[in-house]
Short mmCIF file of C-alpha atoms in Angstrom, two decimals:
data_model
loop_
_atom_site.label_atom_id
_atom_site.label_comp_id
_atom_site.label_asym_id
_atom_site.label_seq_id
_atom_site.Cartn_x
_atom_site.Cartn_y
_atom_site.Cartn_z
CA MET A 1 17.81 22.01 35.98
CA ALA A 2 14.03 21.74 36.33
CA MET A 3 13.64 24.45 33.68
CA LEU A 4 15.96 22.62 31.27
CA GLU A 5 14.12 19.34 31.76
CA SER A 6 10.77 21.03 31.24
CA LEU A 7 11.88 22.76 28.04
CA LEU A 8 13.27 19.60 26.48
CA TRP A 9 10.26 17.53 27.56
CA HIS A 10 7.86 20.05 26.00
CA PHE A 11 9.96 20.07 22.82
CA GLY A 12 9.16 16.33 22.60
CA VAL A 13 12.52 14.93 23.80
CA SER A 14 12.50 11.69 25.79
CA PRO A 15 14.91 10.95 28.68
CA GLN A 16 14.76 7.16 28.28
CA TRP A 17 17.64 5.46 26.50
CA GLY A 18 15.54 2.87 24.66
CA PHE A 19 12.39 4.89 24.06
CA PRO A 20 12.79 8.06 21.98
CA GLY A 21 10.16 10.72 21.44
CA ARG A 22 6.57 9.83 22.22
CA GLN A 23 7.55 6.35 23.46
CA GLY A 24 9.40 7.71 26.47
CA ASP A 25 8.09 8.51 29.95
CA ARG A 26 8.91 11.73 31.73
CA ILE A 27 11.98 11.24 33.92
CA ASP A 28 10.05 11.21 37.21
CA ASN A 29 7.33 9.02 35.70
CA ILE A 30 9.43 6.15 34.29
CA ALA A 31 7.39 3.03 34.89
CA ALA A 32 9.01 0.44 37.11
CA VAL A 33 9.31 -3.26 36.30
CA ALA A 34 8.01 -4.97 39.42
CA GLY A 35 10.78 -6.62 41.39
CA MET A 36 13.39 -5.77 38.76
CA CYS A 37 14.05 -2.06 38.25
CA ASP A 38 12.74 1.39 39.03
CA TYR A 39 14.56 4.21 37.24
CA ALA A 40 12.35 7.20 38.00
CA LEU A 41 14.51 10.26 38.79
CA PRO A 42 13.81 13.85 39.92
CA ARG A 43 13.32 16.57 37.32
CA ASN A 44 15.26 19.20 39.23
CA GLU A 45 18.56 17.33 39.61
CA PHE A 46 21.09 16.52 36.91
CA SER A 47 21.26 12.83 36.04
CA GLY A 48 24.00 11.39 33.89
CA GLY A 49 24.38 8.27 31.79
CA TRP A 50 23.69 7.34 28.22
CA GLU A 51 24.01 4.38 25.91
CA TYR A 52 22.80 4.68 22.34
CA ARG A 53 20.93 1.59 21.24
CA TYR A 54 20.43 0.38 17.69
CA GLY A 55 17.01 -1.24 17.70
CA THR A 56 17.31 -3.20 20.93
CA VAL A 57 21.01 -3.99 20.54
CA ILE A 58 23.60 -2.40 22.85
CA ASN A 59 27.35 -2.59 23.44
CA ASN A 60 28.85 -5.85 24.59
CA PRO A 61 31.00 -4.69 27.53
CA GLU A 62 33.65 -7.31 26.69
CA THR A 63 34.07 -6.56 22.99
CA GLY A 64 32.62 -3.08 22.54
CA VAL A 65 30.56 -4.39 19.61
CA ARG A 66 26.83 -3.70 19.49
CA ASP A 67 25.60 -7.28 19.60
CA VAL A 68 23.95 -7.69 22.99
CA ASP A 69 20.18 -7.68 23.33
CA ALA A 70 19.12 -4.96 25.73
CA THR A 71 16.94 -6.00 28.63
CA ASN A 72 13.64 -4.29 29.27
CA CYS A 73 15.22 -2.65 32.28
CA HIS A 74 18.19 -1.40 30.30
CA LEU A 75 15.92 0.26 27.75
CA ARG A 76 13.97 1.99 30.53
CA LYS A 77 16.98 3.79 31.94
CA GLY A 78 16.86 7.54 31.55
CA SER A 79 18.76 10.70 32.30
CA ILE A 80 18.72 14.41 31.62
CA GLU A 81 22.05 13.85 29.89
CA ALA A 82 20.19 11.65 27.37
CA MET A 83 17.80 14.52 26.64
CA VAL A 84 20.69 16.94 26.13
CA ARG A 85 22.46 14.49 23.79
CA ARG A 86 19.34 13.92 21.71
CA PHE A 87 18.56 17.58 21.28
CA SER A 88 22.18 18.42 20.47
CA ALA A 89 22.61 15.62 17.93
CA ARG A 90 19.60 16.65 15.84
CA ASN A 91 20.96 20.19 15.52
CA VAL A 92 24.51 19.44 14.40
CA ASN A 93 25.97 19.27 10.91
CA GLY A 94 26.47 15.92 9.22
CA ASN A 95 24.22 13.52 7.39
CA ARG A 96 20.96 15.45 7.04
CA HIS A 97 18.97 12.22 6.73
CA THR A 98 19.58 10.85 10.19
CA VAL A 99 21.00 11.47 13.62
CA ARG A 100 24.25 9.55 13.61
CA GLN A 101 25.46 7.25 16.34
CA GLN A 102 28.70 9.22 16.60
CA ASP A 103 26.71 12.41 17.20
CA LEU A 104 24.71 10.82 19.98
CA ASP A 105 27.79 9.24 21.55
CA ASN A 106 29.96 12.37 21.24
CA PRO A 107 30.81 13.48 24.81
CA LEU A 108 30.54 17.12 23.73
CA TYR A 109 26.84 16.71 23.01
CA GLY A 110 26.09 15.60 26.56
CA ARG A 111 27.05 19.07 27.82
CA THR A 112 25.14 22.31 27.94
CA THR A 113 27.61 24.22 25.76
CA ASN A 114 27.04 27.66 24.27
CA ASP A 115 26.00 25.97 21.04
CA PHE A 116 23.45 23.89 22.93
CA LEU A 117 22.01 26.96 24.65
CA GLY A 118 21.75 28.67 21.27
CA TRP A 119 19.79 25.72 19.83
CA VAL A 120 17.45 25.71 22.84
CA SER A 121 16.94 29.47 22.54
CA ALA A 122 16.04 29.19 18.84
CA ALA A 123 13.62 26.34 19.51
CA TRP A 124 12.01 28.26 22.39
CA SER A 125 11.52 31.27 20.13
CA ASP A 126 9.51 29.21 17.63
CA TYR A 127 7.75 27.13 20.27
CA SER A 128 6.66 30.08 22.41
CA ARG A 129 5.23 31.90 19.38
CA ALA A 130 3.23 28.80 18.52
CA ILE A 131 1.71 28.29 21.96
CA LEU A 132 0.72 31.97 22.10
CA GLU A 133 -1.03 31.64 18.73
CA TYR A 134 -2.79 28.32 19.41
CA GLU A 135 -4.34 28.14 22.86
CA ASP A 136 -5.58 24.53 22.74
CA GLY A 137 -3.14 22.38 24.73
CA LEU A 138 -4.14 19.29 22.76
CA ILE A 139 -4.30 19.39 18.96
CA ASP A 140 -5.74 16.16 17.63
CA ILE A 141 -6.92 16.28 14.00
CA GLN A 142 -9.26 13.36 14.58
CA SER A 143 -11.27 15.32 17.12
CA ASN A 144 -14.25 17.39 16.03
CA ALA A 145 -12.88 20.36 17.95
CA ASP A 146 -9.76 20.54 15.76
CA LEU A 147 -11.10 19.19 12.47
CA ALA A 148 -12.45 22.45 11.06
CA GLN A 149 -9.18 24.26 11.80
CA PHE A 150 -7.18 21.40 10.32
CA THR A 151 -9.25 21.57 7.13
CA LEU A 152 -8.23 25.20 6.69
CA TRP A 153 -4.57 24.33 7.25
CA VAL A 154 -4.78 21.57 4.63
CA THR A 155 -6.40 23.89 2.09
CA GLU A 156 -3.63 26.45 2.56
CA ALA A 157 -1.00 23.73 2.22
CA THR A 158 -2.39 22.18 -0.97
CA ASN A 159 -2.27 25.62 -2.60
CA ILE A 160 1.53 25.26 -2.48
CA TRP A 161 1.27 22.29 -4.86
CA GLN A 162 -0.64 24.57 -7.22
CA ASN A 163 1.10 27.91 -6.82
CA GLY A 164 4.48 27.18 -5.24
CA VAL A 165 5.83 29.42 -2.48
CA ALA A 166 5.82 33.12 -3.31
CA ASP A 167 9.31 34.65 -3.21
CA HIS A 168 10.76 31.13 -3.23
CA LEU A 169 9.61 29.78 -6.60
CA ASN A 170 13.25 28.98 -7.36
CA ARG A 171 13.00 26.36 -4.59
CA VAL A 172 9.32 25.33 -4.58
CA PRO A 173 7.91 26.01 -8.07
CA ALA A 174 4.30 26.33 -9.12
CA GLY A 175 2.46 23.53 -10.89
CA VAL A 176 3.98 20.54 -9.11
CA TYR A 177 0.69 18.81 -8.25
CA THR A 178 -2.19 20.82 -9.66
CA ASN A 179 -5.92 20.22 -9.44
CA ALA A 180 -5.88 19.27 -13.11
CA ARG A 181 -3.15 16.66 -12.55
CA HIS A 182 -5.00 15.20 -9.57
CA ASP A 183 -8.28 15.07 -11.50
CA GLY A 184 -6.49 13.29 -14.35
CA ILE A 185 -5.24 10.63 -11.94
CA LEU A 186 -8.75 10.19 -10.57
CA THR A 187 -9.99 9.67 -14.13
CA ILE A 188 -7.34 7.00 -14.72
CA ALA A 189 -8.63 5.21 -11.61
CA GLY A 190 -12.27 5.47 -12.70
CA LEU A 191 -13.18 8.17 -10.19
CA THR A 192 -14.48 11.71 -10.45
CA SER A 193 -13.33 14.78 -8.58
CA ASN A 194 -15.57 15.90 -5.72
CA ALA A 195 -15.38 16.83 -2.06
CA THR A 196 -14.48 13.25 -1.09
CA THR A 197 -11.71 12.72 -3.65
CA ASN A 198 -9.94 16.07 -3.98
CA ARG A 199 -6.32 16.91 -3.14
CA GLU A 200 -7.32 18.09 0.31
CA VAL A 201 -8.68 14.63 1.13
CA LEU A 202 -5.49 13.03 -0.17
CA LEU A 203 -3.28 15.26 1.97
CA SER A 204 -5.50 14.92 5.03
CA GLU A 205 -5.51 11.13 4.92
CA TRP A 206 -1.80 11.05 4.17
CA ILE A 207 -0.94 13.29 7.13
CA GLN A 208 -2.82 10.89 9.39
CA GLU A 209 -0.51 8.11 8.19
CA GLU A 210 2.24 10.18 9.82
CA ALA A 211 0.65 11.61 12.97
CA ARG A 212 -2.79 12.71 14.16
CA TYR A 213 -1.39 14.86 16.99
CA HIS A 214 0.55 18.09 16.94
CA TRP A 215 0.99 18.44 20.68
CA GLY A 216 -0.67 17.55 23.99
CA ARG A 217 0.29 13.90 24.55
CA GLY A 218 2.99 12.25 26.65
CA SER A 219 3.39 10.01 29.68
CA PRO A 220 2.05 11.64 31.73
CA VAL A 221 -0.19 13.58 29.35
CA THR A 222 1.30 17.06 29.07
CA PRO A 223 -0.50 19.98 27.40
CA TYR A 224 1.54 21.56 24.59
CA ARG A 225 4.15 18.77 24.59
CA MET A 226 5.25 18.25 20.97
CA TYR A 227 4.31 14.90 19.47
CA GLU A 228 7.64 13.43 18.39
CA GLY A 229 8.12 10.15 16.51
CA GLY A 230 9.27 7.28 18.69
CA ALA A 231 10.71 4.81 16.18
CA ASP A 232 14.13 6.45 15.83
CA GLU A 233 16.34 9.35 16.85
CA HIS A 234 15.39 11.75 14.04
CA GLY A 235 13.40 14.13 16.26
CA SER A 236 10.52 14.15 13.76
CA MET A 237 7.61 16.16 15.09
CA SER A 238 3.88 16.58 14.56
CA PHE A 239 1.97 16.11 11.30
CA SER A 240 4.89 16.23 8.89
CA GLN A 241 7.26 14.01 10.89
CA LEU A 242 9.93 15.96 9.00
CA LEU A 243 13.41 15.18 10.24
CA TYR A 244 14.32 17.92 12.69
CA ARG A 245 17.66 18.64 11.06
CA ALA A 246 16.01 19.06 7.63
CA ARG A 247 14.67 22.36 8.95
CA TYR A 248 16.81 23.44 11.91
CA SER A 249 20.34 22.09 11.60
CA ASN A 250 23.16 24.03 9.94
CA TYR A 251 22.88 21.63 7.00
CA ALA A 252 19.13 22.04 6.54
CA CYS A 253 17.33 21.36 3.27
CA THR A 254 17.60 24.44 1.08
CA ALA A 255 13.85 25.08 0.73
CA HIS A 256 13.21 24.64 4.47
CA GLY A 257 16.25 26.67 5.47
CA GLU A 258 15.36 29.61 3.23
CA ILE A 259 11.59 29.64 3.74
CA GLY A 260 12.04 29.22 7.50
CA LEU A 261 8.67 27.90 8.62
CA ASN A 262 8.04 27.19 12.29
CA LEU A 263 7.77 23.43 12.87
CA TYR A 264 6.27 24.09 16.31
CA SER A 265 3.24 25.67 14.60
CA PRO A 266 0.46 23.31 13.41
CA LEU A 267 -0.22 25.43 10.31
CA ASP A 268 3.44 25.57 9.35
CA GLN A 269 3.75 21.84 10.01
CA THR A 270 1.04 21.21 7.41
CA LYS A 271 2.68 23.56 4.91
CA SER A 272 6.12 22.06 5.56
CA PHE A 273 4.72 18.65 4.67
CA VAL A 274 3.82 19.89 1.17
CA ILE A 275 6.99 21.97 0.77
CA HIS A 276 9.09 18.88 1.43
CA THR A 277 7.25 16.95 -1.30
CA ALA A 278 7.45 19.75 -3.87
CA SER A 279 10.90 21.28 -3.43
CA ASN A 280 13.37 21.04 -6.29
CA ALA A 281 16.98 19.88 -6.22
CA THR A 282 18.62 23.31 -6.16
CA THR A 283 20.96 24.27 -3.34
CA ALA A 284 22.40 27.28 -1.60
CA ASP A 285 25.74 27.62 0.16
CA GLY A 286 25.80 25.58 3.34
CA LEU A 287 22.40 24.00 2.70
CA ALA A 288 21.43 20.63 1.31
CA SER A 289 19.66 19.49 -1.85
CA CYS A 290 16.41 17.78 -0.83
CA GLU A 291 14.35 17.22 -3.95
CA GLY A 292 10.83 16.16 -3.00
CA GLY A 293 9.07 13.05 -4.22
CA PHE A 294 6.34 14.97 -6.05
CA HIS A 295 8.99 17.00 -7.85
CA LYS A 296 10.81 13.78 -8.79
CA SER A 297 7.62 12.20 -10.08
CA PHE A 298 5.96 15.06 -11.93
CA ILE A 299 8.62 17.66 -12.76
CA SER A 300 12.16 16.30 -13.01
CA GLY A 301 11.06 12.78 -14.00
CA ARG A 302 13.63 11.08 -11.78
CA TYR A 303 11.06 8.54 -10.62
CA GLN A 304 9.51 7.71 -14.00
CA GLN A 305 10.53 4.37 -15.47
CA THR A 306 10.34 3.22 -19.09
CA PHE A 307 9.04 -0.35 -18.86
CA ALA A 308 11.21 -1.72 -21.67
CA ASN A 309 14.29 -0.60 -19.72
CA ASP A 310 13.02 -1.59 -16.29
CA ASN A 311 15.51 -4.40 -15.82
CA ALA A 312 17.82 -3.24 -13.03
CA GLN A 313 18.56 -5.91 -10.45
CA PHE A 314 16.42 -5.93 -7.33
CA ARG A 315 18.39 -6.93 -4.24
CA ALA A 316 21.27 -8.17 -6.40
CA ALA A 317 19.03 -10.53 -8.38
CA ALA A 318 17.71 -10.35 -11.94
CA ALA A 319 14.39 -8.53 -12.14
CA ASN A 320 12.16 -7.20 -14.90
CA VAL A 321 8.53 -6.54 -15.83
CA ASP A 322 8.61 -8.16 -19.26
CA ASP A 323 5.45 -10.08 -18.26
CA LEU A 324 3.46 -6.92 -17.45
CA VAL A 325 0.73 -6.51 -20.05
CA GLY A 326 -1.55 -3.85 -18.56
CA TYR A 327 -3.57 -2.64 -15.60
CA ARG A 328 -7.13 -2.02 -14.55
CA HIS A 329 -9.03 -0.25 -11.79
CA ALA A 330 -12.06 -1.95 -10.23
CA ASP A 331 -14.24 -3.27 -13.07
CA GLY A 332 -12.86 -0.91 -15.68
CA ASN A 333 -11.26 -1.91 -18.93
CA ILE A 334 -7.79 -3.40 -19.04
CA ILE A 335 -5.43 -0.73 -20.31
CA PRO A 336 -2.40 -2.03 -22.23
CA VAL A 337 0.89 -1.29 -20.54
CA PRO A 338 2.12 2.15 -21.69
CA GLU A 339 5.67 2.97 -22.67
CA GLN A 340 6.34 4.68 -19.32
CA GLU A 341 4.78 4.75 -15.89
CA ASP A 342 1.64 6.86 -15.92
CA GLU A 343 0.69 9.52 -13.40
CA TYR A 344 -1.20 7.11 -11.14
CA ASP A 345 1.96 5.09 -10.53
CA LEU A 346 3.95 8.31 -10.24
CA LEU A 347 1.59 9.45 -7.48
CA SER A 348 2.28 6.18 -5.66
CA LYS A 349 6.01 6.79 -5.96
CA ALA A 350 5.71 10.45 -4.95
CA ILE A 351 4.00 9.43 -1.71
CA ALA A 352 6.37 6.52 -1.10
CA GLY A 353 9.34 8.85 -1.58
CA TYR A 354 8.27 10.94 1.41
CA ASN A 355 8.78 7.86 3.56
CA GLY A 356 12.03 6.63 1.99
CA ALA A 357 13.25 3.99 -0.52
CA ASP A 358 14.53 6.68 -2.89
CA GLY A 359 17.01 4.28 -4.47
CA TRP A 360 14.35 1.68 -5.20
CA LEU A 361 11.88 4.25 -6.50
CA SER A 362 14.49 5.72 -8.85
CA ALA A 363 15.65 2.34 -10.16
CA HIS A 364 12.40 0.37 -10.47
CA SER A 365 8.81 0.86 -11.56
CA PHE A 366 6.13 0.67 -8.88
CA ALA A 367 4.77 -2.45 -10.63
CA LYS A 368 8.19 -4.06 -10.27
CA LEU A 369 8.33 -3.26 -6.56
CA ILE A 370 4.95 -4.95 -6.14
CA LYS A 371 6.22 -7.96 -8.12
CA TYR A 372 9.48 -8.42 -6.20
CA GLY A 373 9.08 -6.45 -2.98
CA ARG A 374 7.75 -8.01 0.19
CA PHE A 375 4.73 -6.75 2.13
CA LYS A 376 4.80 -6.81 5.92
CA ALA A 377 1.76 -5.55 7.81
CA ASN A 378 3.70 -4.17 10.78
CA SER A 379 6.80 -2.97 8.93
CA ASP A 380 8.43 0.26 10.04
CA ARG A 381 11.26 0.53 7.50
CA ASN A 382 12.50 -0.72 4.15
CA SER A 383 14.94 -3.61 4.17
CA ASN A 384 17.32 -4.63 1.42
CA ASP A 385 18.06 -7.77 3.45
CA THR A 386 14.46 -9.04 3.50
CA GLY A 387 13.01 -7.13 0.54
CA VAL A 388 10.32 -5.50 2.68
CA CYS A 389 9.09 -2.38 0.89
CA HIS A 390 7.65 -0.41 3.77
CA SER A 391 7.42 2.70 1.61
CA CYS A 392 5.22 0.81 -0.88
CA ARG A 393 2.85 -0.16 1.95
CA TYR A 394 2.94 3.41 3.22
CA ALA A 395 1.95 4.79 -0.21
CA ILE A 396 -0.91 2.33 -0.73
CA GLN A 397 -2.31 2.97 2.73
CA ALA A 398 -2.10 6.74 2.23
CA LYS A 399 -4.16 6.38 -0.99
CA GLU A 400 -6.56 3.76 0.33
CA GLU A 401 -9.22 6.03 1.82
CA LEU A 402 -9.44 8.16 -1.32
CA PHE A 403 -9.21 5.44 -3.97
CA GLY A 404 -11.02 2.73 -2.01
CA GLY A 405 -11.85 -0.18 -4.29
CA ASN A 406 -10.21 1.60 -7.22
CA LEU A 407 -6.61 0.81 -6.35
CA ARG A 408 -4.52 -0.47 -9.25
CA THR A 409 -4.55 -4.10 -10.37
CA PHE A 410 -1.67 -5.04 -12.65
CA ILE A 411 -2.27 -7.66 -15.34
CA TRP A 412 0.57 -10.11 -15.95
CA GLN A 413 1.17 -12.77 -18.55
CA GLY A 414 1.20 -16.18 -16.88
CA GLY A 415 2.22 -18.24 -19.89
CA PRO A 416 2.49 -18.10 -23.69
CA ASN A 417 -0.21 -20.70 -24.43
CA GLY A 418 -3.65 -21.59 -23.20
CA GLY A 419 -5.29 -18.18 -23.29
CA ASN A 420 -8.76 -17.35 -24.58
CA GLU A 421 -9.81 -15.18 -27.50
CA ASP A 422 -13.03 -14.05 -29.18
CA VAL A 423 -12.14 -15.67 -32.49
CA ASN A 424 -15.51 -15.19 -34.24
CA GLY A 425 -16.03 -11.68 -32.91
CA ASP A 426 -19.47 -12.34 -31.41
CA GLY A 427 -18.57 -10.71 -28.10
CA VAL A 428 -18.66 -14.02 -26.24
CA ILE A 429 -15.60 -16.09 -25.42
CA ALA A 430 -16.67 -19.73 -25.54
CA ASN A 431 -16.07 -22.69 -27.79
CA VAL A 432 -18.67 -22.97 -30.56
CA GLY A 433 -19.79 -26.55 -31.12
CA GLU A 434 -17.84 -29.65 -30.22
CA LEU A 435 -14.33 -30.68 -31.20
CA GLY A 436 -14.51 -32.67 -34.44
CA GLU A 437 -17.84 -31.22 -35.53
CA VAL A 438 -18.21 -29.13 -38.67
CA GLY A 439 -18.12 -25.46 -37.78
CA PHE A 440 -16.33 -25.99 -34.47
CA ILE A 441 -14.59 -22.78 -33.33
CA GLN A 442 -12.10 -23.02 -30.51
CA GLU A 443 -11.90 -19.93 -28.30
CA ILE A 444 -10.75 -21.51 -25.01
CA ASN A 445 -7.23 -22.71 -24.19
CA LEU A 446 -5.73 -21.66 -27.50
CA PRO A 447 -2.16 -22.48 -28.51
CA GLY A 448 -0.06 -19.38 -29.11
CA VAL A 449 -2.46 -17.19 -27.11
CA PRO A 450 -1.10 -16.06 -23.70
CA TRP A 451 -3.06 -16.46 -20.49
CA CYS A 452 -2.89 -13.78 -17.79
CA PHE A 453 -3.51 -13.21 -14.11
CA ALA A 454 -4.23 -10.18 -11.95
CA TYR A 455 -2.02 -9.07 -9.09
CA GLY A 456 -1.81 -5.51 -7.84
CA GLU A 457 -1.94 -3.19 -4.87
CA GLU A 458 -4.89 -4.83 -3.13
CA GLU A 459 -3.59 -8.37 -3.55
CA TRP A 460 -0.12 -7.35 -2.35
CA THR A 461 -1.46 -5.79 0.87
CA THR A 462 -3.94 -8.57 1.79
CA TYR A 463 -3.56 -10.03 5.27
CA THR A 464 -5.63 -11.30 8.22
CA VAL A 465 -4.90 -10.92 11.93
CA ASN A 466 -5.74 -14.17 13.68
CA GLY A 467 -7.22 -14.57 17.14
CA ASP A 468 -3.84 -15.28 18.67
CA GLY A 469 -2.36 -12.12 17.13
CA SER A 470 -0.45 -13.92 14.39
CA ILE A 471 -0.78 -12.69 10.82
CA THR A 472 -1.80 -14.69 7.77
CA TYR A 473 -0.67 -13.02 4.56
CA GLY A 474 -2.21 -13.14 1.14
CA PRO A 475 -0.15 -14.58 -1.71
CA THR A 476 3.02 -13.06 -3.03
CA PHE A 477 3.26 -12.42 -6.75
CA THR A 478 4.97 -15.79 -7.24
CA VAL A 479 2.36 -17.71 -5.24
CA ALA A 480 -0.53 -16.00 -7.05
CA LYS A 481 1.03 -16.97 -10.37
CA GLU A 482 1.61 -20.58 -9.24
CA GLN A 483 -1.97 -20.97 -7.99
CA SER A 484 -3.38 -19.47 -11.19
CA GLU A 485 -1.18 -21.77 -13.24
CA ARG A 486 -2.59 -24.79 -11.44
CA PHE A 487 -6.11 -23.62 -12.30
CA GLN A 488 -4.98 -23.11 -15.88
CA ASN A 489 -3.80 -26.72 -16.03
CA ASN A 490 -6.80 -28.16 -14.12
CA ARG A 491 -4.73 -29.32 -11.15
CA GLU A 492 -5.72 -26.78 -8.51
CA ARG A 493 -5.35 -27.68 -4.85
CA GLU A 494 -7.61 -27.05 -1.89
CA GLY A 495 -7.09 -23.48 -0.74
CA ASP A 496 -5.82 -22.22 -4.08
CA GLU A 497 -7.28 -18.99 -5.43
CA ASP A 498 -7.75 -18.30 -9.10
CA TYR A 499 -6.23 -14.95 -10.07
CA ARG A 500 -6.57 -15.53 -13.80
CA SER A 501 -7.75 -12.59 -15.83
CA PRO A 502 -8.29 -11.70 -19.49
CA CYS A 503 -5.14 -10.24 -20.98
CA ASN A 504 -7.15 -7.48 -22.63
CA GLU A 505 -10.73 -6.31 -22.79
#
């Protein structure tokens, strides 16, 4: 029993009911709540018990419906049975996108069946090869000791975007995200390609949005313990946070199943990250179609929206971008809105697609998601109920280090009248003379000339953490428009900000 517990713990599995992955304590180290509960148990004895929780909601014992808030003590409970259930559930067939409640609750998966022993044996084979190859019991890509090695892994991984995977080009083709494509996106944003803006920097910063550790953490800290995500039951490990079943279940993604990389290896983790973004939609018998976000953006075109047709409802309400007139980056020129999303917005969607929101990304432009979607600083998932677009935040944050102050600002029409125009062509927008005088030329607040305002990625993600821990958010699209409109009509209020912008330059 001690050997089983040790294996599952080192694989990253938590024993605690309410704290999966990295959130959980080792079974003999479960922290007590003073005067209330102490659930620490021995490693070398079987312990039973399990109750799957959804968020912090558990079964009501009277109705059987999951509508009871779990207590802190309830969430702390743990058992070796819970570890067995978790590891079994992530290996079984079913919905490849998630570990299902019925899998976790299935009595069969709380037993050490022959199937279970086979899954453990396969995981041990990959894990043992990895720890023999990489001797450092802690791999942290933010430490100087591991940075140089990580840089080499990232370089090897980005080559997959350029060249595909040899012998598997029918699954991961060449040319998905080339240096030339990346450099073109930098040019759009007003940047140049160099050692601080290349694809390797993009991937490196993006990986750190997922996880900085490969192994070597835990409570207590345990050398070589896999770093598993703690927000859900997916069993996502290390840098890629790839769902465990996308690689190892009997309904794995086709590219991962055929290429067969070792997710317990830090190099293969980095390569798997890119493979998942670049794989196409083809399938093989018994395997799943898992087209990657970069393939959807740049090859198949599934993510690219034509703005004139971008009128699908958002959260069952009318939505469009008919008021979008252009975009700019930093102090660059305003570029009129193109017919379709350009490659900068497609990069945003490609990154967002790795996190989720595939339906939104396929149905709406990124500009439209900024217009109607909600930003939440501490979000951990997308929500159709609230409109929170966590994947949008994820994409912007992944780009932030590379693009810095050159994130995209969208330019929107605020109204059909009251805009400004260089009527006399002298390069200066200002009224010439006084109203009623001979030669008076009006260039300010013109009838029939639209006025515009700026609202983009930076404005959408603006927030401040207050001293008491509360969060003050910047304006939504609607609030920014309303405040700008008050400035336009000379009735601004204290605290209003003026987001007005030229419509073109």
